[in-house]
Short mmCIF file of C-alpha atoms (C1' of nucleotides) in Angstrom, two decimals:
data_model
loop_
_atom_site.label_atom_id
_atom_site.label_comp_id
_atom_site.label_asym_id
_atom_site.label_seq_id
_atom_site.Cartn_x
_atom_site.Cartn_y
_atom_site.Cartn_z
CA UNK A 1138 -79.02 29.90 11.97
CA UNK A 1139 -79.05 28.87 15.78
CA UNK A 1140 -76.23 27.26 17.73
CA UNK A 1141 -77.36 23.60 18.31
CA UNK A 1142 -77.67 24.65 22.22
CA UNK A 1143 -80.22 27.20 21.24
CA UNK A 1144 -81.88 24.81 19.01
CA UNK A 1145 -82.84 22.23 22.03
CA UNK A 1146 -82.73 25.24 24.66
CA UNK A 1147 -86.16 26.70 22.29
CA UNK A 1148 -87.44 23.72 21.98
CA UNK A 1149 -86.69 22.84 25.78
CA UNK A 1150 -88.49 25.74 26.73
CA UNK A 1151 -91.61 24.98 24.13
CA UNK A 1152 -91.85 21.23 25.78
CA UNK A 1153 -91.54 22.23 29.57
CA UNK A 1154 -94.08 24.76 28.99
CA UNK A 1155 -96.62 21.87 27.53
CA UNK A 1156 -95.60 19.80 29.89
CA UNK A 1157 -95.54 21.04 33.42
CA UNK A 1158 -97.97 23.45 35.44
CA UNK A 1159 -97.42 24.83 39.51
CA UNK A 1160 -97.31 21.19 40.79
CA UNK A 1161 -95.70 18.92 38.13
CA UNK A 1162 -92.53 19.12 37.21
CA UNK A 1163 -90.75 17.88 34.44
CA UNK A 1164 -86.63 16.11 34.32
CA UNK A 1165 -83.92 16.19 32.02
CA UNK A 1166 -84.78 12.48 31.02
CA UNK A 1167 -88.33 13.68 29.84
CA UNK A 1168 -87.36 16.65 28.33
CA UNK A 1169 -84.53 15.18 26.05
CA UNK A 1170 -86.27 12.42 24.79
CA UNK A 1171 -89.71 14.81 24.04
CA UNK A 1172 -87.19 16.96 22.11
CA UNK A 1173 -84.77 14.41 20.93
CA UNK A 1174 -81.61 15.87 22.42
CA UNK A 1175 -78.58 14.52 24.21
CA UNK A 1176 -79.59 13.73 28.02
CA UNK A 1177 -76.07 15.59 29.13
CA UNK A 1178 -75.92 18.00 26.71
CA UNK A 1179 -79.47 19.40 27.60
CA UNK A 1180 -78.65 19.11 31.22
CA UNK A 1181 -76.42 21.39 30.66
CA UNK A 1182 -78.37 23.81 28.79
CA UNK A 1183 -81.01 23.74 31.01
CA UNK A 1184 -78.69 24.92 33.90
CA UNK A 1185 -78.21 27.92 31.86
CA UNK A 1186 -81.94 29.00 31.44
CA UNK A 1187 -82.46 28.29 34.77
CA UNK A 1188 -79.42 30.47 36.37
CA UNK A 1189 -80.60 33.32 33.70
CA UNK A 1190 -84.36 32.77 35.08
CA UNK A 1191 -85.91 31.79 31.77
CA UNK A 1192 -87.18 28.63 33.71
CA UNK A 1193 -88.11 27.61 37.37
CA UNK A 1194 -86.17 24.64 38.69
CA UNK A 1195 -86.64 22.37 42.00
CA UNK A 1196 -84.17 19.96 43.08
CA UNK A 1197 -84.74 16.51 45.04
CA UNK A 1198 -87.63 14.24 44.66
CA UNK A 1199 -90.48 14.56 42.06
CA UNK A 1200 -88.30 18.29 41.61
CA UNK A 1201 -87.41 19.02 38.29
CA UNK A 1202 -88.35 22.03 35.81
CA UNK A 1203 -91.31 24.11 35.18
CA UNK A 1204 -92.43 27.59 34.62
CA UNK A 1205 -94.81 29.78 35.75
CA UNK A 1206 -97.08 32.73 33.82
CA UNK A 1207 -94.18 35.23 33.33
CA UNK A 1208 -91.47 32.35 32.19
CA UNK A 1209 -94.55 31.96 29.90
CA UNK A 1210 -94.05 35.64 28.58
CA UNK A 1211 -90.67 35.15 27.23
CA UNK A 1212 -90.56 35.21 23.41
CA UNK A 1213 -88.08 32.93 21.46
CA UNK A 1214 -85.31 36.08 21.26
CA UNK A 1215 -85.03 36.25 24.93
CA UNK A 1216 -84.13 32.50 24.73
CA UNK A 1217 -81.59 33.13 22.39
CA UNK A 1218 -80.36 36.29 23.47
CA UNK A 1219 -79.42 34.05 26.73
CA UNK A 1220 -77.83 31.46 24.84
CA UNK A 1221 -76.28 32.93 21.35
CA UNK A 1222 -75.51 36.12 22.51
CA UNK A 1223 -77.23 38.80 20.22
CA UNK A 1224 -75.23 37.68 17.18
CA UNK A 1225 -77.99 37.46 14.94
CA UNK A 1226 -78.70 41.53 15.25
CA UNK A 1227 -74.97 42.06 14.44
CA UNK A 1228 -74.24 39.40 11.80
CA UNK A 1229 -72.86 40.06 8.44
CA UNK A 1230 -73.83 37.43 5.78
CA UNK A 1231 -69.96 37.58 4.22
CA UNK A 1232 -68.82 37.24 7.75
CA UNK A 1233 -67.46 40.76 8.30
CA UNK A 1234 -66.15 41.98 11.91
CA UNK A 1235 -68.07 44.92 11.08
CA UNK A 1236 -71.20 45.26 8.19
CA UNK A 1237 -73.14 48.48 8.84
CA UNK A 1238 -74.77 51.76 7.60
CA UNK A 1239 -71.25 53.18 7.10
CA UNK A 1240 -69.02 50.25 6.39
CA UNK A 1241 -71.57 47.76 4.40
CA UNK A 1242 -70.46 44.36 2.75
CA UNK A 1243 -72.33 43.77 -0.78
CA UNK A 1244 -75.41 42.50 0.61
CA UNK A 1245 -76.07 44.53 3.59
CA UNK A 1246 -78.88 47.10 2.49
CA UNK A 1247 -80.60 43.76 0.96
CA UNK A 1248 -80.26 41.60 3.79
CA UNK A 1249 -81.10 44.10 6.37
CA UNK A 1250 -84.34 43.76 5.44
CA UNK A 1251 -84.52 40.09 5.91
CA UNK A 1252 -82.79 40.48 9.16
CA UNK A 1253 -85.28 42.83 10.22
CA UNK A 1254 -88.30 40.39 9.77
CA UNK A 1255 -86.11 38.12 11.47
CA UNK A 1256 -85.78 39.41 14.71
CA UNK A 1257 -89.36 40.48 14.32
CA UNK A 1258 -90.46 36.80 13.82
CA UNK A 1259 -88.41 35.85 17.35
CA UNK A 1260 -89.66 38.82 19.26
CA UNK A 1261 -93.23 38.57 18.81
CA UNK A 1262 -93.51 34.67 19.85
CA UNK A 1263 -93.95 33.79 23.22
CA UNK A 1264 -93.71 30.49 24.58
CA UNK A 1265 -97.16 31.06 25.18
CA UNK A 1266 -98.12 31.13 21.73
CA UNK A 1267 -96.13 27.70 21.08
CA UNK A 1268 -97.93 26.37 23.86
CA UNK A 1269 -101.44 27.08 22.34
CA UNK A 1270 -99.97 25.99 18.92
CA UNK A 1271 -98.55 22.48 20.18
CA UNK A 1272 -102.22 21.37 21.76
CA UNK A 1273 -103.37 21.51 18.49
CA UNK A 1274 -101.45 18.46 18.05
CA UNK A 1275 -100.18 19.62 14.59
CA UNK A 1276 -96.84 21.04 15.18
CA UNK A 1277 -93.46 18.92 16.01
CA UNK A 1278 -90.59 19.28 18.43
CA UNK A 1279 -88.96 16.02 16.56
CA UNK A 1280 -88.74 13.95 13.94
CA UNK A 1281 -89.46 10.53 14.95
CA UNK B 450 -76.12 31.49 7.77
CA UNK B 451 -73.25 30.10 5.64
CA UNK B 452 -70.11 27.92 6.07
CA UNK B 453 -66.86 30.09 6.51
CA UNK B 454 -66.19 28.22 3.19
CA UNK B 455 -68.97 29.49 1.47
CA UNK B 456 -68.48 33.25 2.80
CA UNK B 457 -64.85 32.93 1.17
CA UNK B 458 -66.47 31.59 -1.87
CA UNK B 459 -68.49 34.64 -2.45
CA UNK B 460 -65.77 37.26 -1.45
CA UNK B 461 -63.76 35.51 -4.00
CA UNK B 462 -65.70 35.22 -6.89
CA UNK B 463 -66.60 39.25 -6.33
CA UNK B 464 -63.27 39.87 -5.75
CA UNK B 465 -62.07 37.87 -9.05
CA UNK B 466 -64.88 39.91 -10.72
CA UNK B 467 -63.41 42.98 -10.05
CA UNK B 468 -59.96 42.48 -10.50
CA UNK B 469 -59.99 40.01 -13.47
CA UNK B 470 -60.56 40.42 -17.39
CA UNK B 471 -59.14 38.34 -20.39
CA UNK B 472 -56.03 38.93 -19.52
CA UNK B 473 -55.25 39.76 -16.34
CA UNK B 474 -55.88 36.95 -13.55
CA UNK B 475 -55.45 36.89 -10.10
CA UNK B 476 -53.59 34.99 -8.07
CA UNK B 477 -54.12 33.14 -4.60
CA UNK B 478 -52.41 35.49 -2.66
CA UNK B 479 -53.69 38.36 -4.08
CA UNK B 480 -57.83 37.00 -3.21
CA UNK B 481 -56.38 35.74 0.07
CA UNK B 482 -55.50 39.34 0.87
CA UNK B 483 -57.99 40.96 -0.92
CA UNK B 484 -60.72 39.56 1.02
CA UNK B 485 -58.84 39.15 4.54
CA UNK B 486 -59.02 34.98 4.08
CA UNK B 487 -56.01 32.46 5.01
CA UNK B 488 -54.77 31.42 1.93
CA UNK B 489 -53.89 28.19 1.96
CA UNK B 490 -57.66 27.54 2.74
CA UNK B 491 -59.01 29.82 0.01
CA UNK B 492 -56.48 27.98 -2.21
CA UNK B 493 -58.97 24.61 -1.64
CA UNK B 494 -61.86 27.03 -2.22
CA UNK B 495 -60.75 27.98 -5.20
CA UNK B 496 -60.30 24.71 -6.51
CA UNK B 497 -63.83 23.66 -5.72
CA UNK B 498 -64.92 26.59 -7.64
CA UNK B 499 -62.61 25.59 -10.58
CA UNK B 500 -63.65 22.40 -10.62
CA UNK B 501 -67.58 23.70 -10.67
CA UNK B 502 -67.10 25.40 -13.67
CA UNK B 503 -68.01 28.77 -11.53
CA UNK B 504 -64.52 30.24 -12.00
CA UNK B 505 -61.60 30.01 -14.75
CA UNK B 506 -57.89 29.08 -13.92
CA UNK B 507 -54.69 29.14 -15.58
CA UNK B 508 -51.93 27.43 -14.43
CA UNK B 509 -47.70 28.45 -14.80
CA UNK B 510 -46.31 32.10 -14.72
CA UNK B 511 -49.24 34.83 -15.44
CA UNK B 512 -52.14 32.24 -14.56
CA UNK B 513 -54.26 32.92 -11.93
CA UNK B 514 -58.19 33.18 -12.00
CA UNK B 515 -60.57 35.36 -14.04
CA UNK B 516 -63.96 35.28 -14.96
CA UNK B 517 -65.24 35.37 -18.32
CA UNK B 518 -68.96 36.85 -19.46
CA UNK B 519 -70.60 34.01 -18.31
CA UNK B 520 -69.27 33.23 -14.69
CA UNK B 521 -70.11 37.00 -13.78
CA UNK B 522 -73.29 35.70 -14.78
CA UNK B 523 -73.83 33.72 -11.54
CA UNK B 524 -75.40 34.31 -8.77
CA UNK B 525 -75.06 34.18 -5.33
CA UNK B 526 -76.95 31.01 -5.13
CA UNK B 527 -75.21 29.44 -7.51
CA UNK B 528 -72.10 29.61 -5.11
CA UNK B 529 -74.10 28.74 -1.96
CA UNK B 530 -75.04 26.04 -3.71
CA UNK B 531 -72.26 24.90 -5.23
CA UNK B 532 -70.04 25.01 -1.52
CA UNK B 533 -72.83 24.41 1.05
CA UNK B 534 -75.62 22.49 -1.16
CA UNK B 535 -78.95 23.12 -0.67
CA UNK B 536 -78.92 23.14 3.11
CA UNK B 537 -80.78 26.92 2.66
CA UNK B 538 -83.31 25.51 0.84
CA UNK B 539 -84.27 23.05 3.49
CA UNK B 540 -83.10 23.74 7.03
CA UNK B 541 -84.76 24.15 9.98
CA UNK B 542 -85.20 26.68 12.85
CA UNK B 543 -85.30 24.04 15.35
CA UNK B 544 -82.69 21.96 13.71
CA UNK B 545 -85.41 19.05 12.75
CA UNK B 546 -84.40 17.00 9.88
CA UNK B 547 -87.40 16.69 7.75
CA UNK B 548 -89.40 20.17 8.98
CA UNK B 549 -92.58 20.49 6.28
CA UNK B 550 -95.54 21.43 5.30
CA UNK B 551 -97.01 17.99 6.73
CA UNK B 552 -94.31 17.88 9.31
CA UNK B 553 -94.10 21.29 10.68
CA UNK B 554 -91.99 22.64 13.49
CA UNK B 555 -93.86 25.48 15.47
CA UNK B 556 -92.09 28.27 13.72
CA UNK B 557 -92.27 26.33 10.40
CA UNK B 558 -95.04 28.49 8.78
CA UNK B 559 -93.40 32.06 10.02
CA UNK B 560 -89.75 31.17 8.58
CA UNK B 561 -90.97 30.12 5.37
CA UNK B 562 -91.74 33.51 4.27
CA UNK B 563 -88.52 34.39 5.40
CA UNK B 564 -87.17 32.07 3.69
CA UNK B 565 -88.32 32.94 0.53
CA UNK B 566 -87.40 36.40 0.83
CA UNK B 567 -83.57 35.02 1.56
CA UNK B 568 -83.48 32.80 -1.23
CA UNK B 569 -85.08 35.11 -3.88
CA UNK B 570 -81.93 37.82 -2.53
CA UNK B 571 -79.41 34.89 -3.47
CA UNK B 572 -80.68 34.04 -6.62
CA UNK B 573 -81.43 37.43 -7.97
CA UNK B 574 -78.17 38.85 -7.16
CA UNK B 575 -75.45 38.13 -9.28
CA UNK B 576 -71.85 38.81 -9.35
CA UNK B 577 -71.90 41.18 -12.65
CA UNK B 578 -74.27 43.45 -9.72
CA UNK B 579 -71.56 43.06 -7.45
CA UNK B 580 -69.03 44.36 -9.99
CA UNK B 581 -71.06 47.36 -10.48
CA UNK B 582 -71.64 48.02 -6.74
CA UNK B 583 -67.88 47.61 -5.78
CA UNK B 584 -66.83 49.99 -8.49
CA UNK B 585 -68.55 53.59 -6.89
CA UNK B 586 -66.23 52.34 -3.74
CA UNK B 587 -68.86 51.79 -0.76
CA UNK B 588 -69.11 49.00 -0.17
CA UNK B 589 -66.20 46.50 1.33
CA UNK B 590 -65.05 42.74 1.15
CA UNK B 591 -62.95 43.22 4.42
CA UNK B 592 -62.50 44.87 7.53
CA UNK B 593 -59.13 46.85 7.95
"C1'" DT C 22 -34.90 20.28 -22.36
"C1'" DA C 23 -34.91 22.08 -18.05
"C1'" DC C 24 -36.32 25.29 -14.81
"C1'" DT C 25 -39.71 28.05 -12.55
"C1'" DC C 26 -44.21 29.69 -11.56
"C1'" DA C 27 -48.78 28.95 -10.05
"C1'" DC C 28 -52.85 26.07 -9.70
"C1'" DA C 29 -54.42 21.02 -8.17
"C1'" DT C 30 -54.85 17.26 -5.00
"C1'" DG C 31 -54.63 14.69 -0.93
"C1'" DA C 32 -53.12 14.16 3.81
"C1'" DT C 33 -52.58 16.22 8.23
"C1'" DT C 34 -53.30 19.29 12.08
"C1'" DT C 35 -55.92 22.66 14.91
"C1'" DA C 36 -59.72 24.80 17.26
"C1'" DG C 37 -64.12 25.12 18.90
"C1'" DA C 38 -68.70 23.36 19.32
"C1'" DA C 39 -71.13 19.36 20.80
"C1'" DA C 40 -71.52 15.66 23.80
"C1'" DA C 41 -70.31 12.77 27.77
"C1'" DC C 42 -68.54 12.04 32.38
"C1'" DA C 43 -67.72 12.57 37.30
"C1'" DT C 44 -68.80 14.70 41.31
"C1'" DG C 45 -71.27 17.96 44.39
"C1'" DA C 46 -75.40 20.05 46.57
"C1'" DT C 47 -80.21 20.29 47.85
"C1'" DT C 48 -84.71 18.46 48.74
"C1'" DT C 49 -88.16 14.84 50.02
"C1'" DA C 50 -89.52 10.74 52.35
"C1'" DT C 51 -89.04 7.29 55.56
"C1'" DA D 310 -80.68 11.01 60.30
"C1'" DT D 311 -80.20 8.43 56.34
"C1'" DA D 312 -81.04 7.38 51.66
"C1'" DA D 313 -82.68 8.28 47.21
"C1'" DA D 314 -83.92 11.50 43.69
"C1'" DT D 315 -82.78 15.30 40.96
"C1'" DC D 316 -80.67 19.62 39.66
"C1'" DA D 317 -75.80 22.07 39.60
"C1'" DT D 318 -70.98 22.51 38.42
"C1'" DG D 319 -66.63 21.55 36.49
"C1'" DT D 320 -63.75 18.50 33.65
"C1'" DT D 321 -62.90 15.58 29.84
"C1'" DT D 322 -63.74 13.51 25.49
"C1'" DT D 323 -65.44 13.47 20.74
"C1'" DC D 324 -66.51 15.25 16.34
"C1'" DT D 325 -66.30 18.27 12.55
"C1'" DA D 326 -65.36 22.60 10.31
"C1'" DA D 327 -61.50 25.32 9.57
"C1'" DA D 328 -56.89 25.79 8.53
"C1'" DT D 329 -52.27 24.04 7.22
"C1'" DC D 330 -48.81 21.22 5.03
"C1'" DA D 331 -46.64 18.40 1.48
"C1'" DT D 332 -46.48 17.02 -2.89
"C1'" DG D 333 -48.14 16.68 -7.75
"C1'" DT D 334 -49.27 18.65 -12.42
"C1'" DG D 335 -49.39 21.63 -16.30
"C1'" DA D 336 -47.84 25.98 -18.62
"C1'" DG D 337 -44.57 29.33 -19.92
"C1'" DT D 338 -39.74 30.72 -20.97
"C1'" DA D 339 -35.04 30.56 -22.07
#
DNA sequence: TACTCACATGATTTAGAAAACATGATTTAT
DNA sequence: ATAAATCATGTTTTCTAAATCATGTGAGTA
């Protein structure tokens, strides 16, 4: 459903926000093991929260990432808003340039109603919520 | 949501629907253009449809495709399943491999619903409702 | 039979996402 | 001021889906 970027930049977001508070940070290292993601790969990805100001960062010595009460507002379709684009408002289950109202592929009317809960499901959770969720100790960011 | 394979796959077999009776099949070139796919790649489609007993082929001058009674009675997840498998069925949100009931990534319980809804839309649609649909002429396999 | 048409099969290439690498810049601590 | 830690940036490599190419096979027709 997700690019693979937005897949570790959610859960990224979801771990840092268990993780760290005003005074501890968290690194890359820490992050991409605790979400089973390539070290370089989620560097990368977290550069791009950060420079969109999804996350705080600090560089140098016990620096690293961490985010503060209104990070802790953002809701899963800002995250991917920042890193898919907003493909998944626009896109067409048979692929089409253009599926809408007026120029509708088979499935539109049905799956516009699937979409719909969709984007519903992403905009009402925070990272907030997640982070209440994960202390019960009963959801999972990886497998093993 | 689908492999560009499996989009094809579904234009096609709509496509074939429409076009196709006892006597009068469709070639390549024709479904290539028909639904705006390169054709030497919906020529491989094709074949895996063939071969899945979703679609009927004739070979030599005046072959071509066509669906009898019984392929238009398919559905849509017959064909997902068929090209993609039965990644639907199982895939996560947050791209973990096993993501369950006792192994639950945090936006396990809200996409299952979702889910559902998605995967009763495939399997109650079939391609005879597609035939109907395309006939009153609004709705469209293609772009220009 | 021989020729042509059109699907069938397997091998190859291309393009773009995913991942890795190399280097730079900033902060803290001594 | 120097060194080490850690994020930032740009480049390169790898991997796989997507697309193409080359050749084979069966059916129809004269």
């Amino acid at each position: 459903m997700f690019s693979k970027s937005c897949e570790y930049a959610i859960k990224a977001m979801i771990f840092v926000a268990q993780k760290s508070n005003a005074d501890t940070r968290v690194g890359i290292k820490e992050i991409s093991k605790g979400t089973d993601a390539p070290e370089h790969f989620m560097a990368k990805i977290m550069q791009d929260l950060s420079r969109r100001k999804l996350i705080h960062s600090v560089k140098g010595p016990n620096g690293g990432f961490y985010m503060d009460a209104s990070d802790l507002k953002n809701s899963i379709a800002d995250i991917v808003k920042a890193i898919d684009g907003d493909v998944i408002y626009s896109d067409c289950v048979l692929g089409l340039k253009v599926c809408s109202e007026k120029n509708p592929c088979p499935v539109h009317f049905e799956y516009k109603e699937i979409k719909k809960s969709l984007i519903k499901m992403i905009e009402n959770n925070t990272i907030a919520d997640f982070n209440e969720k994960l202390d019960t100790g009963m959801y999972f960011l990886k497998n093993k």
